[in-house]
Coordinates of C-alpha atoms (C1' of nucleotides) and ligand atoms in Angstrom, one line a residue:
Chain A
X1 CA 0.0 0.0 0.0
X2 CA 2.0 3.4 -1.3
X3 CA 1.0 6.5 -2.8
X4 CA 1.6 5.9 -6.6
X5 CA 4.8 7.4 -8.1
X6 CA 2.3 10.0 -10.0
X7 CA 2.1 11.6 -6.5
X8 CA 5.5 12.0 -6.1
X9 CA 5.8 13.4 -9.6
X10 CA 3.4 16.2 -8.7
X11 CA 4.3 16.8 -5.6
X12 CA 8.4 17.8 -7.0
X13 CA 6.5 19.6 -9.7
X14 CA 4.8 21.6 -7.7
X15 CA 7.9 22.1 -4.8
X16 CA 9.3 23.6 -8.3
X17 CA 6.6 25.4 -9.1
X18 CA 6.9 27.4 -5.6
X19 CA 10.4 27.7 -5.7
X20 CA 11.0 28.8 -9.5
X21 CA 7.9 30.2 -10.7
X22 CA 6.9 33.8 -10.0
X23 CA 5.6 35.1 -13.0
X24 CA 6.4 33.3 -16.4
X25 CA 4.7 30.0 -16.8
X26 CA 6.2 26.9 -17.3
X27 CA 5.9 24.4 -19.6
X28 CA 5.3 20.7 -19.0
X29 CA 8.3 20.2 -21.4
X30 CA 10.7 21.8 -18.8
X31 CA 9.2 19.8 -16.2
X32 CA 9.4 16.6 -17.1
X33 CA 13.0 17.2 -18.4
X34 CA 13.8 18.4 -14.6
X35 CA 12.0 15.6 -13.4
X36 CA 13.2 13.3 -15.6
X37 CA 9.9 11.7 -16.9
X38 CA 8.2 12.0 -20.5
X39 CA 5.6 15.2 -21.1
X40 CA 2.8 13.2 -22.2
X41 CA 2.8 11.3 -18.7
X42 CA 3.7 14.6 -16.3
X43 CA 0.7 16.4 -18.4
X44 CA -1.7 13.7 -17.1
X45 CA -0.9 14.6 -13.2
X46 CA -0.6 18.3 -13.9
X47 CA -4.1 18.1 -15.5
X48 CA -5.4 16.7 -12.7
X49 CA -4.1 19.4 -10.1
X50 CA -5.3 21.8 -12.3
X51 CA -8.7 20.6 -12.3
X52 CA -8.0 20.6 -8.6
X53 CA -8.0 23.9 -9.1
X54 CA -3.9 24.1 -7.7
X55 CA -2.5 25.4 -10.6
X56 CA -3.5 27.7 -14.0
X57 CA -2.7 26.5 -17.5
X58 CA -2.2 28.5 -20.2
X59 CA -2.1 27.1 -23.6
X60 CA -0.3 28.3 -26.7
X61 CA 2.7 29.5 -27.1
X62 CA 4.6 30.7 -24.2
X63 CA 2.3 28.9 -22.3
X64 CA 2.5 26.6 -19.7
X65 CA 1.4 26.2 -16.4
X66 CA 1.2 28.7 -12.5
X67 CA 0.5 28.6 -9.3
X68 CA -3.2 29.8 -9.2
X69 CA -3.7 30.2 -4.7
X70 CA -1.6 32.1 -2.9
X71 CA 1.4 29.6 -2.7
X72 CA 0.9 30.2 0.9
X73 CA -2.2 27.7 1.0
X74 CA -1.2 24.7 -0.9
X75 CA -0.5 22.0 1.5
X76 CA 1.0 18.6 0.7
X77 CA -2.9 17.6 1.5
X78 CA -4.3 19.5 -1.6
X79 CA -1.3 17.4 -3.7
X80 CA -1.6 14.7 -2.5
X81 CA -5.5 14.2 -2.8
X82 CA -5.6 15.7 -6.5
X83 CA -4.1 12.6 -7.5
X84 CA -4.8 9.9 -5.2
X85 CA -8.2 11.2 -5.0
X86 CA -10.5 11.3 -1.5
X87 CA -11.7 7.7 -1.0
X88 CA -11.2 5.9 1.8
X89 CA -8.2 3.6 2.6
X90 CA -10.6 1.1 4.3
X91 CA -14.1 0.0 1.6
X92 CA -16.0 -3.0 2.2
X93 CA -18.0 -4.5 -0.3
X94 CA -20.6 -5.2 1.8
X95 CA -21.5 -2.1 2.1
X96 CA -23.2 -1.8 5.9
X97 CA -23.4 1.9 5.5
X98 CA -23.7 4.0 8.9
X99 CA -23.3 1.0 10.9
X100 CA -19.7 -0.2 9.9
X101 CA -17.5 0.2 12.9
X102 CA -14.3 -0.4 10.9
X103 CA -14.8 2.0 8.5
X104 CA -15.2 4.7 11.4
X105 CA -12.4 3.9 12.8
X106 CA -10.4 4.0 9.7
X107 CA -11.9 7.0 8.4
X108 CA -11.3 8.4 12.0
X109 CA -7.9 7.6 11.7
X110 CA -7.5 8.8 8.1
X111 CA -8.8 12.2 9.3
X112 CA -6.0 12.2 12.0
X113 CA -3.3 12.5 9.0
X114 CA -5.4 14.5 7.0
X115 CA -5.2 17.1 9.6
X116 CA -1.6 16.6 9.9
X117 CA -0.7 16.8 5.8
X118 CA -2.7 20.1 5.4
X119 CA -1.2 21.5 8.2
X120 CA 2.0 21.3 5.9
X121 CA 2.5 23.9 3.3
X122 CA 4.6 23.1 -0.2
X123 CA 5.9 26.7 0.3
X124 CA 7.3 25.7 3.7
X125 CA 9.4 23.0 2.5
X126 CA 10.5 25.1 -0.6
X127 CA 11.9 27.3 2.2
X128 CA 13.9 25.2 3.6
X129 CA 15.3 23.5 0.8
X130 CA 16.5 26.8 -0.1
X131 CA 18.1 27.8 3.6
Chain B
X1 CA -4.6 3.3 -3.2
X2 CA -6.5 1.0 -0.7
X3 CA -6.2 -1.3 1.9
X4 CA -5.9 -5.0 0.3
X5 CA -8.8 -7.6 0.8
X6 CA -6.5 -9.3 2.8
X7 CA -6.9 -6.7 5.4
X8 CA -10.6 -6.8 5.4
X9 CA -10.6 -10.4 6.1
X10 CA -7.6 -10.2 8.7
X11 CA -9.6 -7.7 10.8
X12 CA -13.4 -9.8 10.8
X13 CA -10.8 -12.9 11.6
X14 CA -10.0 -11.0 14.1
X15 CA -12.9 -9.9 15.2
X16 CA -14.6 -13.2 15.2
X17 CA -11.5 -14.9 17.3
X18 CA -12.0 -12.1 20.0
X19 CA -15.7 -12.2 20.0
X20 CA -16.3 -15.8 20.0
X21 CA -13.0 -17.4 20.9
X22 CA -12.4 -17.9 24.6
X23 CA -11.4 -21.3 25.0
X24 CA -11.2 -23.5 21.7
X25 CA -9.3 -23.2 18.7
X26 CA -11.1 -21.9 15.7
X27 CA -10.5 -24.0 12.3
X28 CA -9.5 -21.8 9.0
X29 CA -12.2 -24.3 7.8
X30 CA -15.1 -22.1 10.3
X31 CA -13.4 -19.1 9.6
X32 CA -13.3 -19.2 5.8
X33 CA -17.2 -20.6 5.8
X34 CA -18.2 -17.4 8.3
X35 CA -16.5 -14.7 5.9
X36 CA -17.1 -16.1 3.1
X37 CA -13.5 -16.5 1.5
X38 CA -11.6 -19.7 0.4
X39 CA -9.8 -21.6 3.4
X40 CA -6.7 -21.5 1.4
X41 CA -6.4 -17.7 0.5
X42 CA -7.6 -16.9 4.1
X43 CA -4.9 -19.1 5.5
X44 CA -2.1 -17.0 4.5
X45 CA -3.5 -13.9 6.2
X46 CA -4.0 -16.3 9.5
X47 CA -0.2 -17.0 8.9
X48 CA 0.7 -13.9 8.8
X49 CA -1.0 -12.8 11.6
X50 CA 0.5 -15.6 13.6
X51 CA 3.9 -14.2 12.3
X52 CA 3.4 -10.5 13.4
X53 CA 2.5 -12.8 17.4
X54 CA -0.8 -12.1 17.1
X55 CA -2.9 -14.9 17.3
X56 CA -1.4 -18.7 17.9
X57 CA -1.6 -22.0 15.8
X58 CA -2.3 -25.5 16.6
X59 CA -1.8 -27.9 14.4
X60 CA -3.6 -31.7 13.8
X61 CA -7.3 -32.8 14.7
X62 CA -9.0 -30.0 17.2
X63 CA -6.8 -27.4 16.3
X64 CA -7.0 -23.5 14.5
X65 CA -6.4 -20.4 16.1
X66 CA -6.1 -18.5 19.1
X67 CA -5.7 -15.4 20.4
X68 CA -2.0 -15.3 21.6
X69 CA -1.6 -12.0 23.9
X70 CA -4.6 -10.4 25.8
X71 CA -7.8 -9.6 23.9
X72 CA -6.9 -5.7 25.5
X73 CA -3.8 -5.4 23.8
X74 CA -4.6 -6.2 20.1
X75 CA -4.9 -2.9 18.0
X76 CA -6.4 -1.9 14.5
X77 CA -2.6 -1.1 13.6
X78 CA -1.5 -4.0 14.9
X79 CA -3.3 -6.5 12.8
X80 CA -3.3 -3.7 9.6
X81 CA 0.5 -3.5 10.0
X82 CA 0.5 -7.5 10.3
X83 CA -0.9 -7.6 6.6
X84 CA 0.3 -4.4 4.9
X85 CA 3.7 -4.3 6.4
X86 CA 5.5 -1.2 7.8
X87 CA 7.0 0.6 5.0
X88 CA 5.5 4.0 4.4
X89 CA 2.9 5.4 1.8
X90 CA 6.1 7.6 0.2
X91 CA 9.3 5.8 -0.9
X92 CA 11.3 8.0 -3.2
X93 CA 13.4 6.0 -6.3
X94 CA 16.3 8.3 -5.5
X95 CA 16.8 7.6 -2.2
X96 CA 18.1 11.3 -0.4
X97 CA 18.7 9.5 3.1
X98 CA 18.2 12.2 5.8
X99 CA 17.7 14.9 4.1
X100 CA 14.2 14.1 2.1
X101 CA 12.1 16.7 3.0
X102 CA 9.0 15.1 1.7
X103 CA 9.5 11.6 3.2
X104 CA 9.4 13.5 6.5
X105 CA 5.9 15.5 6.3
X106 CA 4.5 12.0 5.1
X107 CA 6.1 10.1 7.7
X108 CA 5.3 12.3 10.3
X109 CA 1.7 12.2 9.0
X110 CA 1.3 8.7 8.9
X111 CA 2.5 8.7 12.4
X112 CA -0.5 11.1 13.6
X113 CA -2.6 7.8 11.8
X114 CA -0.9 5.5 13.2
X115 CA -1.1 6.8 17.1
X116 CA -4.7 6.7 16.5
X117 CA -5.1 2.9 15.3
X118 CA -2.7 1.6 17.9
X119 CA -5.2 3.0 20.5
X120 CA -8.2 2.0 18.8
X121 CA -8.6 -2.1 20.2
X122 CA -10.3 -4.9 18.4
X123 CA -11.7 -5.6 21.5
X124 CA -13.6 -2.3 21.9
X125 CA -15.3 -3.0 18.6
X126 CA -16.2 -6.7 20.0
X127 CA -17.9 -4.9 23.0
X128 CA -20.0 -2.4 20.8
X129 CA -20.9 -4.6 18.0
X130 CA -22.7 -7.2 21.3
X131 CA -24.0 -4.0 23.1
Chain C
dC1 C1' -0.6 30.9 -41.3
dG2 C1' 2.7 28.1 -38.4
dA3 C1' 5.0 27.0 -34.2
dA4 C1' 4.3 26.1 -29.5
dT5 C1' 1.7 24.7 -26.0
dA6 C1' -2.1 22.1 -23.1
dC7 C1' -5.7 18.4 -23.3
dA8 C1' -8.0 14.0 -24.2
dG9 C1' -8.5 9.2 -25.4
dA10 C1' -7.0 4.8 -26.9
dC11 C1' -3.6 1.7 -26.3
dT12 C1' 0.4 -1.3 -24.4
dT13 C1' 3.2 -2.9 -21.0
dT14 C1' 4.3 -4.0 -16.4
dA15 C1' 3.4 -4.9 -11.5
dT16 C1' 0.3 -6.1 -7.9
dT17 C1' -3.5 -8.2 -5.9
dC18 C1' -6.5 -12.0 -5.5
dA19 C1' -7.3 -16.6 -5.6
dT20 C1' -6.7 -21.6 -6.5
dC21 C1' -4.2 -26.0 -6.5
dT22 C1' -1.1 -29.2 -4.7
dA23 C1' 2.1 -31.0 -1.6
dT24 C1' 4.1 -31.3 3.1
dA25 C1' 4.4 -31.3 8.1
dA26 C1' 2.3 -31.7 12.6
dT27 C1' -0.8 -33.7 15.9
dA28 C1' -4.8 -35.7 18.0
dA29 C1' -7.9 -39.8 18.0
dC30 C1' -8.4 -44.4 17.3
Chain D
dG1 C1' 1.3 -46.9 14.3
dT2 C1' -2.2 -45.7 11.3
dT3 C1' -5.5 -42.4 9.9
dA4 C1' -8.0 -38.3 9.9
dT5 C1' -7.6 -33.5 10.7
dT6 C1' -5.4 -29.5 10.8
dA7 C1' -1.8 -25.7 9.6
dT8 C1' 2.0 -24.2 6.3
dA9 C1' 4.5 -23.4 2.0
dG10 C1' 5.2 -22.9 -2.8
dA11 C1' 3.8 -22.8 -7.6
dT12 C1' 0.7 -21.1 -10.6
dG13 C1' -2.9 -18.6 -12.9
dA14 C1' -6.6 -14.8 -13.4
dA15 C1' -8.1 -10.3 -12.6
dT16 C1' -7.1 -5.6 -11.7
dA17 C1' -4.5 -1.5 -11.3
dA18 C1' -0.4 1.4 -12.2
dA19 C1' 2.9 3.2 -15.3
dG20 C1' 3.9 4.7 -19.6
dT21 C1' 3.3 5.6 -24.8
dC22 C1' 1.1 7.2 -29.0
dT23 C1' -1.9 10.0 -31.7
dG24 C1' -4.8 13.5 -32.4
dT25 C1' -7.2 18.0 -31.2
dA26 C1' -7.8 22.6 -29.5
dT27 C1' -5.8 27.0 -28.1
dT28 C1' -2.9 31.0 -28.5
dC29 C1' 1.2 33.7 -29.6
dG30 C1' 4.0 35.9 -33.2
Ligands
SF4_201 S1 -19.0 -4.3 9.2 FE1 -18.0 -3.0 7.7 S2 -16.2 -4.1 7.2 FE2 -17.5 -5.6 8.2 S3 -18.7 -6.5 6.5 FE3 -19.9 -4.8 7.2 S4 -19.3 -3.1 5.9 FE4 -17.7 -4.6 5.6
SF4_202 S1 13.9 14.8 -2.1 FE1 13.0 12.9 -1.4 S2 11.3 12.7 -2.8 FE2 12.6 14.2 -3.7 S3 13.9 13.0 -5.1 FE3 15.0 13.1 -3.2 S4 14.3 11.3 -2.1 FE4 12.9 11.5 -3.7

DNA sequence: CGAATACAGACTTTATTCATCTATAATAAC
DNA sequence: GTTATTATAGATGAATAAAGTCTGTATTCG
């Protein structure tokens, strides 16, 4: 049980984002070279943290893509979800909805890192990498 | 990214042994019949969980399972950890030792989980399901 | 217009999970 | 000691998910 290696893509792209992006925009070509992963694949994650409404993409030439919130608010929680999505780690197939202790627990549980992960900002780390 | 099966069908086995186990061994053959699994397939979770010093064997005619330490002491994590293992939900390729800034927001967070579902017992969820 | 860029979908390959089958070892009952 | 009953281990296959590629389309700058 691991986070799939598309989070870990997204989460560098979006560390270098923070660090390196003030103004222009920048393209999905530049990133994957950086991260050393082809365009087509990187464009698949950095679709879906646009449409988690992370990032801004701007086609056509000189295009690319920027920070859309205040870098300030984009924790590794917002990342992290955009591309492993919000389900639960814990789903029964029977499905004894409201009345499934596990699946409180779990979820409880879940909630307890949650907390935790939003807690931490992308900007923070970018920080310190740089200090 | 999901808990396996496996860990479904660990924590019920689990949950049946505390409930209904006080004295004789359970057979993988009541087990499997009560979840509804193969004896086989569920027999490698038992196995594990007799591994991880959970629960204790007894082979030839009469035998199954039992509960090995105190009904108290046995924890969600304890029998998730048992069948997922202990690595975390981030491992990098390039392995930065001691200085990967992400591996230690995620580790951290998972700890925060973790904290939780060592102090959540099966036994608890025994007592409420009866009450 | 033409180049540069993001986006979308089909597709392939690879890895993991889920599950079964078969064989072996241990032990209680007879 | 033989037999039935149980757990354990390993090989194997099927189903599903993850990782990655390819091709084509839409948008925008110059
Ligand atoms: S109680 Fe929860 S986990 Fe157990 S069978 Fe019902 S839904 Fe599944
Ligand atoms: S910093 Fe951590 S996550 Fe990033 S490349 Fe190094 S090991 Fe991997």
């Amino acid at each position: 049980m691991k986070y799939s290696q598309a989070t870990d893509y997204a989460l560098h792209a979006m560390l270098y984002l923070v660090d390196e992006a003030p103004d222009k925009p920048v393209s999905v070509q530049l990133l994957a070279e950086k991260l050393g992963v082809s365009q087509t694949y990187l464009s698949k994650m950095l679709t879906k943290l646009v449409k988690a409404g992370l990032i801004h993409s701007i086609s056509g030439a000189n295009g690319g893509y920027r920070l859309k919130r205040s870098q300030e608010d984009i924790s590794f929680l917002d990342v992290i979800q955009a591309i492993e999505g919000t389900a639960s780690l814990f789903e029964c197939s029977f499905n004894h909805r409201n009345e499934c202790l596990i699946q409180q627990v779990v979820v409880e549980a879940e909630l307890q890192m949650e907390q935790f992960l939003k807690s931490k900002k992308i900007a923070d780390l970018a920080k310190q990498v740089k200090g």
